[in-house]
mmCIF file of C-alpha atoms and ligand atoms in Angstrom:
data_model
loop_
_atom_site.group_PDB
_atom_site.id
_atom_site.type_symbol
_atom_site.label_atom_id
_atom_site.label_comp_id
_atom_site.label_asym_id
_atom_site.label_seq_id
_atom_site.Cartn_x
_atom_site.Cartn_y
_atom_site.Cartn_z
ATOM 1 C CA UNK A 1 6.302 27.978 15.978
ATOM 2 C CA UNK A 2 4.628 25.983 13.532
ATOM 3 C CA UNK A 3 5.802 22.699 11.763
ATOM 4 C CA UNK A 4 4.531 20.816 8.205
ATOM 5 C CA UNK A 5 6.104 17.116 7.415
ATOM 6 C CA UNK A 6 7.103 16.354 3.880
ATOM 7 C CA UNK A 7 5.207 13.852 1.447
ATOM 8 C CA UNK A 8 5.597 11.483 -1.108
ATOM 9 C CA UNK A 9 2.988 9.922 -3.645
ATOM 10 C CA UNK A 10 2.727 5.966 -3.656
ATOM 11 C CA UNK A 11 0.673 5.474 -6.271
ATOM 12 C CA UNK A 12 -0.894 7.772 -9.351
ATOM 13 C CA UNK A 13 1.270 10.612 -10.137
ATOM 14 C CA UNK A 14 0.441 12.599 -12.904
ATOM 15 C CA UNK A 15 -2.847 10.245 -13.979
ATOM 16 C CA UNK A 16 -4.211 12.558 -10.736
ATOM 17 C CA UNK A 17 -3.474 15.818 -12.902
ATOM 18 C CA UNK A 18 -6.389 13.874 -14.702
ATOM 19 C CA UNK A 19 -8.941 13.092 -12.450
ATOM 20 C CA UNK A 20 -7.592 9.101 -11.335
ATOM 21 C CA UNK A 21 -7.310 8.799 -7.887
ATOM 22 C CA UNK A 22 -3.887 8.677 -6.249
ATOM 23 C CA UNK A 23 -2.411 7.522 -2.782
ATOM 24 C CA UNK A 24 0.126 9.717 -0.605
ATOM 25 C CA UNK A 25 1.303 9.917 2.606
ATOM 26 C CA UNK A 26 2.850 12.423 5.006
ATOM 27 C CA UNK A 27 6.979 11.835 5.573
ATOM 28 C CA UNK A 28 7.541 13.328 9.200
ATOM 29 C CA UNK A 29 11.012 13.010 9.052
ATOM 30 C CA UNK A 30 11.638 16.036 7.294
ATOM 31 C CA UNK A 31 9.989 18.892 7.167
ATOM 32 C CA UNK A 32 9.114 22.839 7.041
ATOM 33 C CA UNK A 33 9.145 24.998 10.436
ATOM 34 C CA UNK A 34 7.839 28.633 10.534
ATOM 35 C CA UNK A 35 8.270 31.291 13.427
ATOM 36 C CA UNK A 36 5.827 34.017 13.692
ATOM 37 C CA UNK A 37 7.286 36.957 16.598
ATOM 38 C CA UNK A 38 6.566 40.057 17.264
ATOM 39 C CA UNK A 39 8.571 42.300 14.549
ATOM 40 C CA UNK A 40 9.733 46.259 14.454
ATOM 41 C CA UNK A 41 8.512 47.408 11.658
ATOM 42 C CA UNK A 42 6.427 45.678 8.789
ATOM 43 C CA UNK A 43 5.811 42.492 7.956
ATOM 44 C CA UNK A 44 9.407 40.439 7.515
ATOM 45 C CA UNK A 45 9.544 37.191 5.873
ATOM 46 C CA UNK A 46 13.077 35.337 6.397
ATOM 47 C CA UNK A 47 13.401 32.582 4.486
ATOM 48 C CA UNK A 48 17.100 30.933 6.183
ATOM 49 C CA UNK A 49 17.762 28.531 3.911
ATOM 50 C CA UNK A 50 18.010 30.369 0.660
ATOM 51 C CA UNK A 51 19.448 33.800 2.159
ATOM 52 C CA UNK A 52 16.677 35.501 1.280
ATOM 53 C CA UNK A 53 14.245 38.195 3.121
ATOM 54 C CA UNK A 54 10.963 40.475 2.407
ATOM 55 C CA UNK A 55 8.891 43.161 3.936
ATOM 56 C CA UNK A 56 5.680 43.004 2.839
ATOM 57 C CA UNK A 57 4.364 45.791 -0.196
ATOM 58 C CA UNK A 58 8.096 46.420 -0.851
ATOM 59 C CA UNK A 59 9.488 45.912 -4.421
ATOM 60 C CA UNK A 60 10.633 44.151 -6.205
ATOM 61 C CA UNK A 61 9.888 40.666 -4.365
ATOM 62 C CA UNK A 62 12.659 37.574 -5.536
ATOM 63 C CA UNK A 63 11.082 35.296 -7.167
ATOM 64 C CA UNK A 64 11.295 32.849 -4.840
ATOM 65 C CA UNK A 65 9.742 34.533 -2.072
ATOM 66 C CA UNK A 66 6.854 35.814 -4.443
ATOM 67 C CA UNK A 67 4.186 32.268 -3.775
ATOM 68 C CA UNK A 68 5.165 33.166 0.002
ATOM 69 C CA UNK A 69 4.618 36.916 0.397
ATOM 70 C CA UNK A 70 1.236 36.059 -1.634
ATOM 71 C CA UNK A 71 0.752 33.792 0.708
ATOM 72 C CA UNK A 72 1.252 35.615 3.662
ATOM 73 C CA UNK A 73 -1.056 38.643 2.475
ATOM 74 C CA UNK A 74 -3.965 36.302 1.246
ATOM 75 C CA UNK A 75 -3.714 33.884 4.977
ATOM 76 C CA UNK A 76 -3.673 37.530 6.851
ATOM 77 C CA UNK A 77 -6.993 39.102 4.668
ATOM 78 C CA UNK A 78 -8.643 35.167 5.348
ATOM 79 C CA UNK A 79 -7.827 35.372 9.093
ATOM 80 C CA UNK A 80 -9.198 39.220 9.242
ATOM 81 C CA UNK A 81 -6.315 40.626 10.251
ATOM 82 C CA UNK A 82 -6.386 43.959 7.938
ATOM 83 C CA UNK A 83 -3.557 46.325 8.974
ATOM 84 C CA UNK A 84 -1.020 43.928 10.530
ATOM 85 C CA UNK A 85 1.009 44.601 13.691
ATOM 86 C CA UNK A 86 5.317 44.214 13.058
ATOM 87 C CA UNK A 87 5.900 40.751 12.463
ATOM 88 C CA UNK A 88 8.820 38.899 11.624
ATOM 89 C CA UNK A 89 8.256 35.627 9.986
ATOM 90 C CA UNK A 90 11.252 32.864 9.459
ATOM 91 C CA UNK A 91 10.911 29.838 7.605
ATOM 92 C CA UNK A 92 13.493 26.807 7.936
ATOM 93 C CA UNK A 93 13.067 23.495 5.802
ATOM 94 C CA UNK A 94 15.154 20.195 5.948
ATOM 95 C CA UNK A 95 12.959 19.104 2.580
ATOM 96 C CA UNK A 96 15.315 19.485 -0.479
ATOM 97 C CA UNK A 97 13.966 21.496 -3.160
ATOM 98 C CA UNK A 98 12.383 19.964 -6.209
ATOM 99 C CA UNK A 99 12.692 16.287 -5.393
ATOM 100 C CA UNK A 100 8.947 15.053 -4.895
ATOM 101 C CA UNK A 101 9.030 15.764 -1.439
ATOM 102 C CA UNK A 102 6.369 17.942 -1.195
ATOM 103 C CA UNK A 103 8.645 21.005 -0.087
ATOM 104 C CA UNK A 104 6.525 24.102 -1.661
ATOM 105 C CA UNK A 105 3.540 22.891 0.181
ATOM 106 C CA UNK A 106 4.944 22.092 3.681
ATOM 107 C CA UNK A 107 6.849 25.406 3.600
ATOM 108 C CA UNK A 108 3.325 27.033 2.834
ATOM 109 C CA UNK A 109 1.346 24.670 5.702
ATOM 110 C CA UNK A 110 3.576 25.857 8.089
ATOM 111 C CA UNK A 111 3.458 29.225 7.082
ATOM 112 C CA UNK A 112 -0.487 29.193 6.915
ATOM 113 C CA UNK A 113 -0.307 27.138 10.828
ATOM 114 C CA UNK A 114 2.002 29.850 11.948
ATOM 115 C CA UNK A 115 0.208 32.160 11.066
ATOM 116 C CA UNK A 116 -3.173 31.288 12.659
ATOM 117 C CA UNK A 117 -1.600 30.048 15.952
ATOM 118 C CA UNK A 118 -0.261 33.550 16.179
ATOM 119 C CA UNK A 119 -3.724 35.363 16.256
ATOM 120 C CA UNK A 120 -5.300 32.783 18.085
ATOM 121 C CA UNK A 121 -7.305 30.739 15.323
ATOM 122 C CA UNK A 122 -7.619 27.318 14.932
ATOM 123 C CA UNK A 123 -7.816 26.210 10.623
ATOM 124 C CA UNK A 124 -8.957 22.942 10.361
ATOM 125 C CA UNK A 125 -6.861 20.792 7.522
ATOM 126 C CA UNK A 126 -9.222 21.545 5.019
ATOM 127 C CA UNK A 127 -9.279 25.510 5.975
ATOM 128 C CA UNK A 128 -4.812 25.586 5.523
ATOM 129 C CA UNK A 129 -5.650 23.403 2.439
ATOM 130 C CA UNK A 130 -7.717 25.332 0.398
ATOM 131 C CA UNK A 131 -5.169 28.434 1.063
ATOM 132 C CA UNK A 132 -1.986 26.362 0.197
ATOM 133 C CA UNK A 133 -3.767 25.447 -3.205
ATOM 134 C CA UNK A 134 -3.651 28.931 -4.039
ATOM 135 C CA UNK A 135 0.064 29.313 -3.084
ATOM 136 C CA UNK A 136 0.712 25.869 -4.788
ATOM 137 C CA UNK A 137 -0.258 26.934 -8.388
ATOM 138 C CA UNK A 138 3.246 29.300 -8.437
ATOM 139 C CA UNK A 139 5.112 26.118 -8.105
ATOM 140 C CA UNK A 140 3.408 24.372 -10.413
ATOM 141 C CA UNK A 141 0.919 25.849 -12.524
ATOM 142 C CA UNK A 142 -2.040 23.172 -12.497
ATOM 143 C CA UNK A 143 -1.343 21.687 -9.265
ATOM 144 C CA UNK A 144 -3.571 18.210 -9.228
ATOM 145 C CA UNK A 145 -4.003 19.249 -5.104
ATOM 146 C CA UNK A 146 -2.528 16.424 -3.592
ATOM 147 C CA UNK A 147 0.481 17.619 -1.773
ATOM 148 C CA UNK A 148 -0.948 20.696 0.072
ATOM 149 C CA UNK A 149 -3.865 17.608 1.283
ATOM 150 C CA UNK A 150 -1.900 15.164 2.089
ATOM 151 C CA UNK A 151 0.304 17.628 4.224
ATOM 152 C CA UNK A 152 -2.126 19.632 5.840
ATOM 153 C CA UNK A 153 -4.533 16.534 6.876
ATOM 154 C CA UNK A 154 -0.582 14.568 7.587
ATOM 155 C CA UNK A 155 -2.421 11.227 7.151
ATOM 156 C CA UNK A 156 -2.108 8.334 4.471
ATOM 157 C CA UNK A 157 -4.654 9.493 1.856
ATOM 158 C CA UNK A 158 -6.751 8.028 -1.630
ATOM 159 C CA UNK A 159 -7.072 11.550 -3.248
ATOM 160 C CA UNK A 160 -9.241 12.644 -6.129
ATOM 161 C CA UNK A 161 -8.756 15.787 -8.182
ATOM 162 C CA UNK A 162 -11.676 18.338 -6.864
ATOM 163 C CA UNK A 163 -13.340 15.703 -4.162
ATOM 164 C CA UNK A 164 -12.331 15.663 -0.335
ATOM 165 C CA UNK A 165 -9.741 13.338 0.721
ATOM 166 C CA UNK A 166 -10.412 9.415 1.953
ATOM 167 C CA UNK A 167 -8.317 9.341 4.587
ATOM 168 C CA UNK A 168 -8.042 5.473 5.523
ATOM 169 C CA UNK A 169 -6.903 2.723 7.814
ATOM 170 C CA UNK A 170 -3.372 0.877 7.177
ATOM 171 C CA UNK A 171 -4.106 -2.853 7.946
ATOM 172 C CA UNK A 172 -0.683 -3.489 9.014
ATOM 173 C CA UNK A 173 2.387 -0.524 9.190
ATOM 174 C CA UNK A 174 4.773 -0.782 6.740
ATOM 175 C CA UNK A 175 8.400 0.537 6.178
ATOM 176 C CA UNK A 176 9.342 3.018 3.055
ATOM 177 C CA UNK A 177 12.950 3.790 1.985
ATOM 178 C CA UNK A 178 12.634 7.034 -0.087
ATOM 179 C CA UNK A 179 15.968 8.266 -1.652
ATOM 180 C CA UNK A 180 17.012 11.245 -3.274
ATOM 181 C CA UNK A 181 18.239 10.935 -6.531
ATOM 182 C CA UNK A 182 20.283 14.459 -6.400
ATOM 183 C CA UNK A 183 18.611 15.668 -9.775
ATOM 184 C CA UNK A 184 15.823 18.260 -9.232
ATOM 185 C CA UNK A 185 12.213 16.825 -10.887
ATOM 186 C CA UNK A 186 11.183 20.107 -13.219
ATOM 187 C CA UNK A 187 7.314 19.681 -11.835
ATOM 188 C CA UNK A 188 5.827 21.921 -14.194
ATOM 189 C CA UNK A 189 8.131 20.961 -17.131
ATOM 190 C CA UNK A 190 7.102 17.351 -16.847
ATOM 191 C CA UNK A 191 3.807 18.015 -16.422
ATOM 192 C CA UNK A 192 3.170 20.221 -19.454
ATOM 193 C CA UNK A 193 5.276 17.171 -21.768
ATOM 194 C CA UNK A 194 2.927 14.649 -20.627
ATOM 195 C CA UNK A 195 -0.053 16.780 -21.045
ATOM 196 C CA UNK A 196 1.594 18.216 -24.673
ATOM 197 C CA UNK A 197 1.906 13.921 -25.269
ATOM 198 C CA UNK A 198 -2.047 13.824 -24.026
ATOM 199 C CA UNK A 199 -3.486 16.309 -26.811
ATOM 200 C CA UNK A 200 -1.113 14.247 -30.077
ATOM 201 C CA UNK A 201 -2.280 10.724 -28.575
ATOM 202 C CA UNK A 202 -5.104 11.229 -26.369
ATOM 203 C CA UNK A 203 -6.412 7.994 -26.328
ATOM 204 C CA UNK A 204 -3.375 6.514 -25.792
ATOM 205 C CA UNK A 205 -2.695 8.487 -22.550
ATOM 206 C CA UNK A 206 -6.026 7.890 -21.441
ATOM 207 C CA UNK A 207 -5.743 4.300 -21.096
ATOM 208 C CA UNK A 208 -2.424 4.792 -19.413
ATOM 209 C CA UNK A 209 -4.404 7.225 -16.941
ATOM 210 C CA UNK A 210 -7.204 4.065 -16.391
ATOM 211 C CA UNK A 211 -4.605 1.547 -15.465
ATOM 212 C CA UNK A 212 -2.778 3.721 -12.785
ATOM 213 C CA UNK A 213 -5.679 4.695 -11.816
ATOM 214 C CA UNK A 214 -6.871 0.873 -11.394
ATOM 215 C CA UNK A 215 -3.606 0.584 -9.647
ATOM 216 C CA UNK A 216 -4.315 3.340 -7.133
ATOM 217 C CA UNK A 217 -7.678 1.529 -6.519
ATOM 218 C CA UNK A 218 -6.534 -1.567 -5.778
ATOM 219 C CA UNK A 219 -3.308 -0.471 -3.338
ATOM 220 C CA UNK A 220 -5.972 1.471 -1.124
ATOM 221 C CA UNK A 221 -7.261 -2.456 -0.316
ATOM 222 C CA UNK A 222 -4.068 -3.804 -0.384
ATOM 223 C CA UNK A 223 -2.916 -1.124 2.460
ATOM 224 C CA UNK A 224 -6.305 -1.842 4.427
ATOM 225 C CA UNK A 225 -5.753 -5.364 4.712
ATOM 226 C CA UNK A 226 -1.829 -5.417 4.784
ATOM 227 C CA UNK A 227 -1.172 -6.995 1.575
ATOM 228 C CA UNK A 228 2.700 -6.400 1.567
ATOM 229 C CA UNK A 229 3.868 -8.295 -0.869
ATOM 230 C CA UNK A 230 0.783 -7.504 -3.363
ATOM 231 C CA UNK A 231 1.609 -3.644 -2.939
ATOM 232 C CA UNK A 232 4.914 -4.302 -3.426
ATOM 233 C CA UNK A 233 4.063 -5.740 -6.952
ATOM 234 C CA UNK A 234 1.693 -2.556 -7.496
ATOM 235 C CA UNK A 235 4.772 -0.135 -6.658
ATOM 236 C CA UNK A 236 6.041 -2.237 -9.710
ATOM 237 C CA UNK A 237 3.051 -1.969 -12.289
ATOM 238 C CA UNK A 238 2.818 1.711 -11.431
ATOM 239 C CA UNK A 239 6.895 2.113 -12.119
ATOM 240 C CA UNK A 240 6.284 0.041 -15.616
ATOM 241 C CA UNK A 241 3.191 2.621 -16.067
ATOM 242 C CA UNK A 242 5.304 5.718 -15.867
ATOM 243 C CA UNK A 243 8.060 4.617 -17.622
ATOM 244 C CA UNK A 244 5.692 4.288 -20.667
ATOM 245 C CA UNK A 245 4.124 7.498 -19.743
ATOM 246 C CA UNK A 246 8.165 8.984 -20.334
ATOM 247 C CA UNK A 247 8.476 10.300 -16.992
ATOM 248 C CA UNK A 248 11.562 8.068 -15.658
ATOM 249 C CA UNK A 249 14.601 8.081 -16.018
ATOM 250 C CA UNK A 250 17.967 5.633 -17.165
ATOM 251 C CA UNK A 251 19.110 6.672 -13.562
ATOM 252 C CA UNK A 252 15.826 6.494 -11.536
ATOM 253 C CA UNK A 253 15.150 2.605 -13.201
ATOM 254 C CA UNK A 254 18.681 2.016 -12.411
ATOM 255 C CA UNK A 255 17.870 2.737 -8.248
ATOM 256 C CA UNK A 256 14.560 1.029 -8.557
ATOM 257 C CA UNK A 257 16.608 -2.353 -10.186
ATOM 258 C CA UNK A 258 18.461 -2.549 -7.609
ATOM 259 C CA UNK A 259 16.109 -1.659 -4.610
ATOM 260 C CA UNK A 260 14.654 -4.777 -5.583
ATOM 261 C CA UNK A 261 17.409 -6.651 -6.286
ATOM 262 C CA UNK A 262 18.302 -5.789 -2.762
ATOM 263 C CA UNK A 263 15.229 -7.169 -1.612
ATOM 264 C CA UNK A 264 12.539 -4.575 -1.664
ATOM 265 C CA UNK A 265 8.986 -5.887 -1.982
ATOM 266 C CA UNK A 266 9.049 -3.165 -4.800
ATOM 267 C CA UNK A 267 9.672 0.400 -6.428
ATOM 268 C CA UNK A 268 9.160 3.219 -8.388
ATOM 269 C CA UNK A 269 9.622 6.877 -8.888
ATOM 270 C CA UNK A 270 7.719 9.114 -6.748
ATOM 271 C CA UNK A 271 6.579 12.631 -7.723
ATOM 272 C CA UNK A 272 7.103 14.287 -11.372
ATOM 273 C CA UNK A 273 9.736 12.293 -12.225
ATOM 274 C CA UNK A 274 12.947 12.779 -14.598
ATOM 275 C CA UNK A 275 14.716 13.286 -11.399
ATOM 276 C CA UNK A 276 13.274 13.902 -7.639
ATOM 277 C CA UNK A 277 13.032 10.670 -5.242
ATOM 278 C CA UNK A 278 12.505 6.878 -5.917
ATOM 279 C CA UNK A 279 10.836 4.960 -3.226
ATOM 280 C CA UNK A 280 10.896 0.986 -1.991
ATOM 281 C CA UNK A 281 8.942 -0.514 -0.036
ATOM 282 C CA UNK A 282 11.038 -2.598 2.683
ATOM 283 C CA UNK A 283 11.120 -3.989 5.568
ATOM 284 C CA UNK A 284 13.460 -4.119 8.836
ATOM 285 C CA UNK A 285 15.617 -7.164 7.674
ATOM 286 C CA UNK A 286 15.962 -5.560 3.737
ATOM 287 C CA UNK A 287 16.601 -1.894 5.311
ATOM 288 C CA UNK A 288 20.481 -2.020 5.074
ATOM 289 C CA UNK A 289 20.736 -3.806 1.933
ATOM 290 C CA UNK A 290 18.779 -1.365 0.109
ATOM 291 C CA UNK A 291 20.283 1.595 2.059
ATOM 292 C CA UNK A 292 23.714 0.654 1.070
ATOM 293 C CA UNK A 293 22.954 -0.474 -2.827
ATOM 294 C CA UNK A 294 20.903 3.065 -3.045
ATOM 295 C CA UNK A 295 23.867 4.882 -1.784
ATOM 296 C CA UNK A 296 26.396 2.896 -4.027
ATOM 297 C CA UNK A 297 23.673 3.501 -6.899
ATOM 298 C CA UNK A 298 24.702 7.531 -6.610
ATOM 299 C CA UNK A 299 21.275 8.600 -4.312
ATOM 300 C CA UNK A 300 22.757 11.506 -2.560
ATOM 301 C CA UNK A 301 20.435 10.607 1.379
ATOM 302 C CA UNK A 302 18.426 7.876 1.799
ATOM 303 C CA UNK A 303 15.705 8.252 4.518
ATOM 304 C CA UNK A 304 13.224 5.385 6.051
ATOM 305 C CA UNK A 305 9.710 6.251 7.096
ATOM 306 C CA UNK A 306 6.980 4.265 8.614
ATOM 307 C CA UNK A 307 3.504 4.384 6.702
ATOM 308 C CA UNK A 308 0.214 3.887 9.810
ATOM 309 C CA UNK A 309 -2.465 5.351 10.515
HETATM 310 O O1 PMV B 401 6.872 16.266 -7.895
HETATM 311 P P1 PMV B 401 5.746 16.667 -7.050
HETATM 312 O O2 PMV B 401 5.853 16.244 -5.647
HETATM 313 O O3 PMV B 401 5.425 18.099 -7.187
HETATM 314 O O4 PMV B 401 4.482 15.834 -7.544
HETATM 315 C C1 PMV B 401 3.895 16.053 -8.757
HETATM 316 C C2 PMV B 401 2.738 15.141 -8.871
HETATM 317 C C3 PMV B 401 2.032 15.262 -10.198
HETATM 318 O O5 PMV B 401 0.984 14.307 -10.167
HETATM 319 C C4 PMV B 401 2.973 14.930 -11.339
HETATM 320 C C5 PMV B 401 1.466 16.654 -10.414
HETATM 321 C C6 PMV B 401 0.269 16.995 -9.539
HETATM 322 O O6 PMV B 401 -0.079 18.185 -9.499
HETATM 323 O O7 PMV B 401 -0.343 16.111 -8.927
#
């Protein structure tokens, strides 16, 4: 039995697609679980959740098993294992699909962990990493690589497109609401507008890309030394940044407004945007207030997580 948490990005979506550096962080209390047993015959992948099942080199493969049966054959030829015994694989998830959360990636982490713990190898996080990229690029096309890192390391991380991960000390732990916004965030829809936006007015976007990127920069020091209230106001500048890049929404500003309003030390959008998950940063004594005004504000499950070390 293997398990991979879920993730969201604090600062720098999409200016990461373009090299800026970006902050995210591991979200334990959800998550992807994979059992690798013994099978009967061929390789079967279960996935639970969506009703769907596989044997391996049977066709036609659903669509939405496809990035994991590719998976599963390219993880079995990287740990050696050429003709595999009967195995029957199951995946569960409590990450909603296609809300920011990261849940391609920890579905394909735990798949990859499962996998290796069941023929007695140890990956290292860069090892499961590298193979999730691969599986990654179904979901999304030109995957920036910072949700299959910051899952399989499961450690706050400053990221950079192509460069290994900082991973890095929080000065002081610090509270997170993240809620769901019940509208699915179209990854690789979003991605291609902004990057269609990029080629007409590349300067333009540029700069945009330079001051989240400035922003990503500085909340790495402002999470070392504990700087609440100064991240809080970066959550903020990075929210104003997207909106101009034309990623956010009436409905995600609306949940951010009133985050703060409810006291959050600040807010913004988290992931592709349009839709997906909004996060606040809050603390014990604000934790109710934003709770309740995210769930009168129409976010369908609000969850708290603790950002350390
Ligand atoms: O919505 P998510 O969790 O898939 O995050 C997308 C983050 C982007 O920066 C928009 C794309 C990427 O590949 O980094």
């Amino acid at each position: 039995m293997a398990f991979a948490p879920g993730k969201v990005i604090l600062f720098g979506e999409h200016a990461v697609v373009y090299g800026r550096p970006a902050i995210a962080v591991p979200v334990t209390q959800v998550g992807a679980r994979v059992t690798v047993e013994r099978g009967v015959d061929g390789v079967l992948i279960q996935a639970k959740d969506l009703g769907l099942s596989h044997t391996l080199g049977e066709s036609p493969v659903d669509e939405a098993l496809e990035p994991v049966a590719s998976l599963v054959e390219s993880t079995l030829e990287y740990l050696g294992v050429r003709c595999p015994p009967p195995l029957v694989i199951t995946i569960t998830s409590t990450i909603p699909i296609a809300r920011g959360l990261g849940s391609g990636a920890a579905v394909s982490t735990a798949l990859v962990r499962g996998l290796s713990e069941h023929f007695g190898r140890e990956l290292g996080p860069e090892e499961v990493s590298v193979l999730v990229y691969e599986a990654e690029k179904f979901h999304h096309g030109t995957p920036s690589g910072i949700d299959n890192t910051v899952i399989s390391y499961e450690r706050p991380i400053y990221f950079v497109r192509g460069e290994f991960p900082q991973i890095f000390k929080v000065g002081k732990p610090f509270l997170l609401a993240i809620g769901d916004s019940g509208v699915k965030s179209p990854t690789k829809v979003v991605v291609g507008e902004v990057r269609r936006r990029w080629e007409r007015e590349p300067s333009r976007y540029e700069t945009l890309f330079d001051q989240i990127g400035r922003i990503a920069e500085r909340a790495k020091e402002e999470m070392e030394e504990g700087n609440l209230e100064r991240l809080g106001s970066l959550m903020d500048e990075n929210q104003a940044l997207l909106q101009d890049l034309g990623v956010s929404s009436p409905q995600l500003d609306g949940l951010v407004k009133v985050a703060r309003e409810a006291g959050a030390l600040g807010g913004k959008l988290s992931g592709a945007g349009r839709g997906g998950s909004v996060i606040a940063l809050i603390e014990e004594r604000t934790r109710e207030a934003v709770t309740t005004a995210w769930e009168r504000g129409g976010a369908q499950r609000v969850i708290a997580t603790e950002v350390s070390s």
